[in-house]
Coordinates of C-alpha atoms and ligand atoms in Angstrom, one line a residue:
M422 CA 122.6 106.4 27.3
S423 CA 125.3 109.1 26.5
P424 CA 125.7 110.7 23.0
M425 CA 128.3 109.6 20.6
R426 CA 129.1 112.7 18.5
T427 CA 130.3 112.5 15.3
T428 CA 132.5 115.5 13.7
P429 CA 130.6 118.2 11.7
D430 CA 132.4 117.4 8.7
D431 CA 131.0 113.9 8.1
P432 CA 129.8 112.9 4.9
S433 CA 126.1 112.6 4.9
P434 CA 125.3 108.8 4.4
H435 CA 121.5 108.7 5.2
R436 CA 119.1 107.4 2.5
F437 CA 116.4 107.8 4.7
V438 CA 115.4 111.1 6.9
V439 CA 112.6 111.3 9.0
V440 CA 111.8 115.0 9.9
A441 CA 109.4 115.3 13.0
S442 CA 108.8 118.3 15.5
R443 CA 110.1 115.7 18.4
L444 CA 113.0 113.6 18.6
P445 CA 112.3 110.1 19.6
V446 CA 114.2 110.5 22.9
D447 CA 114.0 112.5 25.9
R448 CA 116.8 114.6 27.2
S449 CA 118.1 114.1 31.1
E450 CA 121.2 115.3 33.0
G451 CA 123.7 112.6 33.6
P452 CA 125.8 112.6 36.7
G453 CA 128.4 115.0 35.5
G454 CA 125.9 117.4 33.7
E455 CA 126.4 115.6 30.6
A456 CA 123.1 114.8 28.2
D457 CA 121.6 111.7 28.7
W458 CA 119.1 110.4 26.2
R459 CA 116.4 108.0 27.0
P460 CA 114.0 106.3 24.2
S461 CA 110.4 108.0 24.5
P462 CA 109.0 105.1 22.7
G463 CA 105.9 106.3 20.8
G464 CA 104.2 104.7 17.7
L465 CA 106.0 106.5 14.9
V466 CA 109.4 105.5 16.3
S467 CA 108.6 101.9 16.3
A468 CA 106.9 101.9 13.0
L469 CA 110.2 103.7 11.6
E470 CA 112.8 102.0 13.4
P471 CA 113.0 98.8 11.3
V472 CA 113.0 101.0 8.0
M473 CA 115.7 103.3 9.7
R474 CA 117.9 100.6 10.4
E475 CA 117.8 98.8 6.9
S476 CA 118.1 102.2 4.9
G477 CA 120.8 103.8 7.0
G478 CA 118.2 106.4 8.5
V479 CA 118.5 109.5 10.6
W480 CA 115.8 111.4 12.7
I481 CA 115.9 115.0 13.0
G482 CA 113.7 116.8 15.7
W483 CA 113.7 118.7 18.8
S484 CA 114.2 117.8 22.3
G485 CA 111.5 119.8 23.5
D486 CA 113.5 122.7 25.7
A487 CA 114.8 125.8 24.7
G488 CA 118.8 125.6 24.3
P489 CA 121.6 125.1 21.8
A490 CA 121.1 122.3 18.9
P491 CA 122.6 119.1 20.2
G492 CA 123.5 118.5 16.9
L493 CA 124.3 114.6 15.2
F494 CA 124.5 112.3 17.8
R495 CA 123.5 108.3 18.4
A496 CA 121.1 107.0 21.0
N497 CA 119.1 104.2 21.4
D498 CA 121.2 102.7 18.3
L499 CA 119.7 105.3 16.0
D500 CA 121.3 108.3 14.2
L501 CA 119.7 111.6 15.8
V502 CA 120.0 115.3 14.8
G503 CA 118.9 117.5 17.4
I504 CA 117.3 120.8 16.2
G505 CA 118.1 124.0 18.8
L506 CA 115.5 126.4 19.7
S507 CA 116.0 129.6 21.5
A508 CA 113.6 130.6 24.5
E509 CA 112.0 132.9 21.6
Q510 CA 111.6 130.5 19.3
V511 CA 110.1 128.2 21.9
R512 CA 107.5 131.1 22.6
D513 CA 106.9 132.3 19.1
Y514 CA 107.1 129.2 16.9
Y515 CA 106.2 126.3 19.2
E516 CA 103.8 127.9 21.8
G517 CA 102.7 130.6 19.5
F518 CA 102.2 129.6 15.8
C519 CA 102.0 125.9 16.3
N520 CA 100.1 125.8 19.2
A521 CA 97.9 129.0 19.3
T522 CA 97.4 129.4 15.6
L523 CA 97.7 126.3 13.6
W524 CA 96.2 123.5 16.4
P525 CA 93.1 125.6 16.9
L526 CA 92.6 126.4 13.4
Y527 CA 93.3 123.0 12.0
H528 CA 90.8 121.6 14.8
D529 CA 87.8 123.6 13.2
V530 CA 88.5 126.6 15.6
I531 CA 87.3 125.0 18.8
A532 CA 89.5 127.7 20.5
P533 CA 89.9 131.0 18.6
P534 CA 93.1 131.0 16.3
E535 CA 95.7 133.9 17.1
F536 CA 97.5 135.6 13.9
H537 CA 100.6 137.6 14.7
R538 CA 103.0 138.3 12.2
R539 CA 106.0 137.6 14.6
W540 CA 105.2 134.4 15.3
W541 CA 104.9 133.4 11.5
D542 CA 108.3 135.0 11.1
A543 CA 109.7 132.3 13.6
Y544 CA 107.6 129.6 11.9
V545 CA 109.6 130.4 8.9
T546 CA 113.0 130.4 10.3
V547 CA 112.4 127.3 12.4
N548 CA 111.1 125.4 9.4
R549 CA 114.2 126.6 7.6
S550 CA 116.6 125.0 10.3
F551 CA 114.9 121.6 10.0
A552 CA 114.7 121.7 6.3
Q553 CA 118.5 122.6 6.3
A554 CA 119.4 119.8 8.9
A555 CA 117.5 117.6 6.0
V556 CA 119.3 119.0 3.1
D557 CA 122.7 118.3 4.8
Q558 CA 122.1 114.6 6.1
A559 CA 120.2 113.4 2.8
A560 CA 122.2 111.4 0.6
P561 CA 122.0 111.5 -3.2
G562 CA 118.6 110.1 -4.3
A563 CA 117.4 109.8 -0.5
T564 CA 114.0 109.5 0.8
I565 CA 112.7 112.6 3.1
W566 CA 109.6 112.0 5.3
V567 CA 108.6 114.9 6.7
H568 CA 105.8 115.0 9.6
D569 CA 103.0 117.4 11.0
Y570 CA 101.7 120.8 11.2
Q571 CA 104.9 122.2 12.7
L572 CA 106.8 121.6 9.7
Q573 CA 104.7 122.5 6.7
L574 CA 107.3 124.8 5.1
V575 CA 109.8 122.1 5.1
P576 CA 109.0 120.3 1.5
Q577 CA 109.7 123.1 -0.4
M578 CA 112.5 124.4 1.3
V579 CA 114.2 121.2 0.8
R580 CA 113.2 120.8 -2.8
E581 CA 114.6 124.2 -3.7
Q582 CA 117.8 122.9 -3.0
R583 CA 117.5 119.4 -3.7
A584 CA 116.0 117.8 -6.7
D585 CA 117.4 114.5 -6.3
V586 CA 115.4 113.6 -3.4
R587 CA 112.1 112.1 -2.6
I588 CA 109.8 113.9 -0.5
G589 CA 106.8 112.7 1.6
F590 CA 104.8 114.5 4.0
F591 CA 102.2 113.3 6.7
N592 CA 99.5 115.5 8.6
H593 CA 99.0 113.7 11.9
I594 CA 95.9 116.2 12.6
P595 CA 92.8 117.4 10.4
F596 CA 93.3 119.5 7.5
P597 CA 90.3 121.9 7.8
G598 CA 87.6 123.2 5.6
Y599 CA 88.7 125.8 3.1
E600 CA 86.5 128.5 4.7
I601 CA 88.4 127.9 7.9
F602 CA 91.7 127.1 6.4
A603 CA 91.3 130.8 4.5
Q604 CA 91.2 132.9 7.6
L605 CA 95.3 131.9 7.7
P606 CA 97.2 135.1 6.4
W607 CA 99.8 132.7 5.1
R608 CA 97.6 130.4 3.2
R609 CA 99.1 130.7 0.2
Q610 CA 102.8 130.1 1.6
V611 CA 101.6 127.1 3.6
V612 CA 99.7 125.2 0.5
N613 CA 103.2 126.1 -1.4
G614 CA 105.2 124.7 1.2
L615 CA 103.5 121.7 1.6
L616 CA 103.5 121.2 -2.3
G617 CA 107.3 120.8 -2.3
A618 CA 106.5 117.1 -1.6
D619 CA 105.8 114.4 -3.8
L620 CA 103.1 112.8 -1.7
L621 CA 101.0 114.1 1.0
G622 CA 99.3 111.6 3.6
F623 CA 96.4 112.8 5.5
Q624 CA 94.6 110.7 8.1
R625 CA 90.9 110.9 6.4
R626 CA 89.8 111.3 2.7
G627 CA 88.0 114.5 3.8
D628 CA 91.4 115.6 5.0
A629 CA 93.0 115.1 1.9
A630 CA 89.9 116.6 -0.3
N631 CA 89.9 119.9 1.8
F632 CA 93.8 120.4 1.2
L633 CA 93.0 119.8 -2.7
R634 CA 90.3 122.3 -2.5
A635 CA 93.1 124.6 -0.8
S636 CA 95.4 124.0 -3.4
R637 CA 92.9 125.2 -6.0
R638 CA 91.6 128.2 -3.8
A639 CA 94.5 129.5 -2.1
A640 CA 97.4 128.9 -4.8
G641 CA 95.2 128.6 -7.9
L642 CA 96.5 125.4 -8.9
V643 CA 94.6 122.9 -11.2
T644 CA 93.7 119.3 -9.4
R645 CA 92.6 116.3 -11.6
G646 CA 91.4 113.6 -9.2
S647 CA 93.8 113.0 -5.9
T648 CA 96.7 115.0 -7.7
V649 CA 97.8 118.6 -7.9
R650 CA 99.8 119.9 -10.7
V651 CA 102.5 122.1 -9.8
G652 CA 104.6 123.2 -12.9
D653 CA 106.1 120.0 -14.4
R654 CA 105.4 117.8 -11.2
E655 CA 102.5 116.0 -10.0
V656 CA 101.5 115.8 -6.4
R657 CA 99.5 113.4 -4.9
A658 CA 97.4 113.8 -1.8
A659 CA 95.6 110.8 -0.2
A660 CA 94.4 109.3 3.0
F661 CA 96.6 106.8 5.2
P662 CA 95.0 106.3 8.4
I663 CA 97.9 106.1 11.0
S664 CA 97.8 103.6 13.6
I665 CA 99.6 101.7 16.6
D666 CA 102.1 98.7 17.2
A667 CA 99.2 96.5 17.9
A668 CA 100.9 93.2 18.7
A669 CA 103.6 95.0 21.0
L670 CA 100.9 96.7 23.1
E671 CA 98.8 93.0 23.2
Q672 CA 101.9 91.7 24.6
I673 CA 102.3 94.2 27.3
A674 CA 98.6 93.8 28.2
R675 CA 99.2 90.0 28.4
R676 CA 102.1 90.2 30.7
D677 CA 101.2 88.6 34.2
T678 CA 102.4 92.0 36.1
V679 CA 100.1 94.1 33.9
R680 CA 97.2 91.9 34.5
K681 CA 98.0 91.8 38.2
R682 CA 98.2 95.6 38.0
A683 CA 94.9 95.9 36.4
D684 CA 93.1 93.7 39.1
E685 CA 95.0 96.1 41.6
I686 CA 93.3 99.1 40.0
R687 CA 90.0 97.8 40.1
L688 CA 90.6 96.7 44.0
A689 CA 91.8 99.9 44.7
L690 CA 88.6 101.4 43.1
D691 CA 86.8 99.4 45.8
E692 CA 85.7 96.9 43.0
P693 CA 83.0 98.8 41.0
H694 CA 80.4 97.4 38.9
T695 CA 81.5 99.8 35.9
V696 CA 84.8 101.5 35.5
L697 CA 84.5 104.2 32.5
L698 CA 87.7 105.3 31.4
G699 CA 89.3 108.3 29.7
I700 CA 92.9 108.9 28.7
D701 CA 93.5 112.3 26.9
R702 CA 96.4 114.9 26.5
L703 CA 94.7 117.6 28.7
D704 CA 93.9 119.3 25.3
Y705 CA 90.5 121.2 24.5
T706 CA 90.0 119.1 21.3
K707 CA 89.3 116.2 23.2
G708 CA 86.0 116.7 24.6
I709 CA 86.7 116.2 28.3
P710 CA 83.9 118.9 29.8
V711 CA 81.0 117.4 27.7
R712 CA 82.0 114.1 28.9
L713 CA 82.0 115.1 32.5
R714 CA 78.7 116.9 31.9
A715 CA 77.2 113.7 30.3
Y716 CA 78.6 111.6 33.2
G717 CA 77.3 114.2 36.0
E718 CA 74.0 113.9 34.6
L719 CA 73.8 110.2 34.4
L720 CA 74.7 110.0 38.1
R721 CA 72.3 112.7 38.8
E722 CA 69.6 110.6 36.9
D723 CA 70.9 107.4 38.5
R724 CA 71.1 105.6 35.1
L725 CA 74.4 103.8 35.5
G726 CA 73.6 102.2 39.0
P727 CA 75.1 102.8 42.3
R728 CA 79.0 101.2 41.9
V729 CA 79.9 103.1 38.8
V730 CA 83.6 105.3 38.6
L731 CA 85.1 107.3 36.0
V732 CA 89.0 107.3 35.7
Q733 CA 90.3 110.2 33.8
V734 CA 93.9 110.4 32.8
A735 CA 94.4 113.9 31.5
S736 CA 98.1 114.1 30.8
P737 CA 99.8 117.6 31.3
S738 CA 100.4 119.2 27.7
R739 CA 101.2 122.7 26.3
E740 CA 101.0 124.1 29.6
R741 CA 102.3 127.7 28.8
V742 CA 99.8 128.2 26.1
G743 CA 96.8 130.3 27.4
A744 CA 93.6 128.3 26.0
Y745 CA 95.4 125.0 27.9
R746 CA 95.3 126.9 31.4
V747 CA 91.6 127.8 31.0
L748 CA 90.7 124.0 30.1
R749 CA 92.8 122.9 33.1
D750 CA 90.7 125.1 35.4
V751 CA 87.4 124.2 33.6
V752 CA 88.1 120.5 33.9
E753 CA 89.0 120.9 37.4
Q754 CA 86.2 122.4 38.6
A755 CA 83.9 120.1 36.9
V756 CA 85.4 117.1 38.5
S757 CA 85.0 118.9 42.0
R758 CA 81.6 119.4 41.3
I759 CA 81.0 115.9 40.7
N760 CA 82.9 114.6 43.5
G761 CA 81.5 117.4 45.8
E762 CA 77.7 116.2 44.8
Y763 CA 78.2 112.4 44.7
A764 CA 81.3 111.3 46.5
E765 CA 80.9 109.4 49.7
V766 CA 83.6 109.4 52.4
G767 CA 86.3 106.7 51.2
S768 CA 84.7 106.6 47.6
A769 CA 84.8 109.2 44.8
P770 CA 82.9 108.9 41.5
V771 CA 85.7 110.8 39.5
H772 CA 89.3 109.6 39.8
Y773 CA 91.3 112.6 37.9
L774 CA 94.8 111.9 37.3
H775 CA 97.0 115.0 35.8
Q776 CA 99.9 112.8 35.2
S777 CA 101.3 111.0 32.4
Y778 CA 102.0 107.1 32.7
P779 CA 104.3 104.6 31.2
R780 CA 103.0 102.0 28.6
E781 CA 102.6 99.2 31.4
E782 CA 100.4 101.7 33.6
M783 CA 98.5 102.3 30.7
A784 CA 97.9 98.8 29.5
A785 CA 96.8 98.0 32.8
L786 CA 94.0 101.0 32.8
Y787 CA 93.0 99.7 29.4
L788 CA 92.3 96.4 31.3
A789 CA 90.6 97.7 34.3
A790 CA 88.2 99.5 32.1
D791 CA 84.7 98.2 31.4
V792 CA 83.9 101.3 28.8
M793 CA 86.6 103.6 27.0
L794 CA 85.3 107.1 26.8
V795 CA 86.6 109.1 23.6
T796 CA 84.6 112.2 23.1
S797 CA 86.8 114.5 21.1
L798 CA 85.3 117.4 19.4
R799 CA 87.9 116.9 16.8
D800 CA 90.8 114.5 16.3
G801 CA 93.0 113.7 13.3
M802 CA 92.8 110.0 14.4
N803 CA 92.9 109.2 18.1
L804 CA 95.1 106.3 18.8
V805 CA 94.0 105.8 22.3
A806 CA 90.9 104.5 20.8
K807 CA 93.0 101.8 19.2
E808 CA 95.1 101.4 22.0
Y809 CA 92.2 100.0 23.9
V810 CA 91.1 97.6 21.6
A811 CA 94.6 96.4 21.0
C812 CA 94.7 95.8 24.8
R813 CA 91.5 94.0 25.3
Y814 CA 92.7 90.4 24.1
D815 CA 89.6 88.6 25.7
E816 CA 87.3 90.7 23.7
S817 CA 85.5 92.1 26.4
G818 CA 84.9 95.9 26.8
A819 CA 83.0 98.5 25.1
L820 CA 84.2 101.9 23.3
V821 CA 82.3 105.1 23.2
L822 CA 83.6 107.2 20.1
S823 CA 83.3 110.4 18.7
E824 CA 82.2 110.7 15.2
F825 CA 84.6 113.4 14.8
T826 CA 87.9 111.1 15.3
G827 CA 89.8 109.7 12.3
A828 CA 89.3 106.3 13.9
A829 CA 85.5 106.7 13.8
D830 CA 85.9 105.4 10.2
E831 CA 87.6 102.4 11.0
L832 CA 86.2 101.0 14.4
T833 CA 82.9 100.3 13.3
G834 CA 82.0 98.3 16.2
A835 CA 82.1 101.2 18.5
F836 CA 79.2 103.3 20.0
L837 CA 79.5 106.1 17.8
V838 CA 78.4 109.5 19.3
N839 CA 78.3 113.2 18.2
P840 CA 79.8 114.7 21.5
H841 CA 78.0 118.0 21.1
D842 CA 74.5 116.0 21.6
I843 CA 74.8 115.3 25.3
E844 CA 71.4 113.3 25.5
G845 CA 72.9 111.0 22.7
L846 CA 76.2 110.5 24.4
K847 CA 74.5 109.7 27.6
D848 CA 72.3 107.2 26.0
A849 CA 75.7 105.9 24.4
I850 CA 77.5 105.4 27.6
V851 CA 74.5 103.9 29.3
R852 CA 74.1 101.3 26.2
A853 CA 78.0 100.5 26.4
A854 CA 77.8 100.2 30.0
T855 CA 75.0 97.5 29.8
I856 CA 76.1 95.9 26.9
S857 CA 75.5 91.9 26.9
P858 CA 78.7 89.9 26.8
A859 CA 77.8 88.5 23.7
D860 CA 77.6 91.7 21.9
A861 CA 80.5 93.1 23.3
R862 CA 82.6 90.3 22.1
R863 CA 81.0 90.9 18.4
R864 CA 81.8 94.4 18.3
M865 CA 85.4 94.2 20.1
R866 CA 86.2 91.2 17.3
L867 CA 85.4 93.5 14.7
M868 CA 87.5 96.1 16.1
R869 CA 90.5 94.2 16.8
R870 CA 90.4 92.5 13.4
R871 CA 91.0 96.1 12.1
V872 CA 93.3 97.4 14.3
C873 CA 95.7 94.2 14.1
E874 CA 95.8 94.0 10.6
H875 CA 95.9 97.7 10.1
D876 CA 99.0 98.3 12.1
V877 CA 101.5 101.2 12.3
A878 CA 103.9 98.9 10.3
H879 CA 101.2 98.7 7.7
W880 CA 100.7 102.5 7.5
A881 CA 104.6 103.3 7.1
R882 CA 104.6 100.4 4.4
S883 CA 101.4 101.6 2.6
F884 CA 102.9 105.4 2.6
L885 CA 106.5 104.6 1.7
G886 CA 105.4 102.0 -1.2
T887 CA 103.2 104.9 -2.5
L888 CA 106.0 107.1 -2.3
A889 CA 108.5 105.1 -3.8
S890 CA 106.4 103.8 -6.6
G891 CA 105.1 107.5 -7.5
S892 CA 101.6 106.1 -7.6
G893 CA 98.4 106.0 -5.7
P894 CA 97.4 104.2 -2.6
A895 CA 95.6 101.0 -3.3
Ligands
G6P1400 C1 99.6 115.5 18.7 C2 100.4 116.1 17.4 C3 102.1 115.8 17.4 C4 102.7 116.3 18.8 C5 101.6 115.7 20.1 C6 102.3 116.4 21.4 O1 99.6 114.3 18.9 O2 100.0 115.4 16.0 O3 102.8 116.3 16.5 O4 103.6 115.9 19.1 O5 100.4 116.0 19.7 O6 102.4 117.5 21.5 P1 103.4 118.3 21.7 O7 103.4 120.1 21.6 O8 103.9 118.1 23.2 O9 104.5 118.0 20.5

């Protein structure tokens, strides 16, 4: 699909503007070296596509590579604006401030955050180019929806230029307690940046409460209930737990080809009695080492029986950031140790896949698993847990789920665990692996009802409805 450029002096007719770190398309090279954009289907774009089409929307984001700005183009029937980042901005803004300062800070300093003034300067500059693109694209009275920790200054930067627009912001990751947030040398600027919005959405009520406290402490503002008074404006901060397109994923899981692929996977694993599954970005927030530790001990103690396999997909992520490189070594060493100790010729207890897969293969993996392991040390929501539930249309399977995920508030049929408590985690894995079919069905039915009713369309409607009405969520 090739880009259709419009001229730079086009009017700006967009009544709905999404501003997100990433574009909903991936760039590859066409045969003549031209840009070829292919859809990168994520939950966010499938939720927002209908609104984008109805209201003449545009999506502003970054392609993921260093290089000049692609500007305004059409791909996959959507109007898109690509923001350009130089190699230095990728290093200082993306790898630096976003992923080595804010990411660890907002995930309760599981890894130590680094604070560098040069990174902060790059964050301000890049936020300004996203904000300018939003200002240029927004029609009078438009709605602008800004996403995630990479763009926290955009709401205020837009408001300074455009008093006529409605601005919403959604934070996909946790918002930390004030004692941790207070470490950030630019805490006041970040709070003020966010407060440019009319409505701030968080995954959990605790995140919204943490933000309200930060508004009082870092910016000296007065809060009442879920609102902050900013001059003559009231800004609301509330929880809107994000979800997935459950029906679309279930449809994929029901396809003959996908079901057949699930059978093939079990066959390739030599028809084990129990398949445990982990699917994560290779990120230190996901608790992959604790999961491997618990699994290794269970094998040593022979508590899972002889025919058990763990399939661990760890998709490559942020590979140039130091903490991610260290984590890869730690995980790969742990996998080798377990396999070294417990493998036999022709069979290994851990199948480790440092790769990314299309949705069909993921759905087949979800179907092939008896127990899904989600052991995050901290996680805004964890959509993998919801994806597993959406795929289990026959109501079988069990979910072991960390309490420190947003999903734990909703998926009450899971075996909830504190991943720091290795003995508790081991017990939960054993209970999940030996659950009776009737108990599994009862738990899965409960979780499926929640995920199917509260899908990503519900999330988008609820956030945008609240933003439009200016009142609080139900
Ligand atoms: C998390 C964040 C997203 C981010 C994604 C992938 O889900 O909430 O904002 O886009 O990770 O990370 P990346 O650094 O590749 O964009």
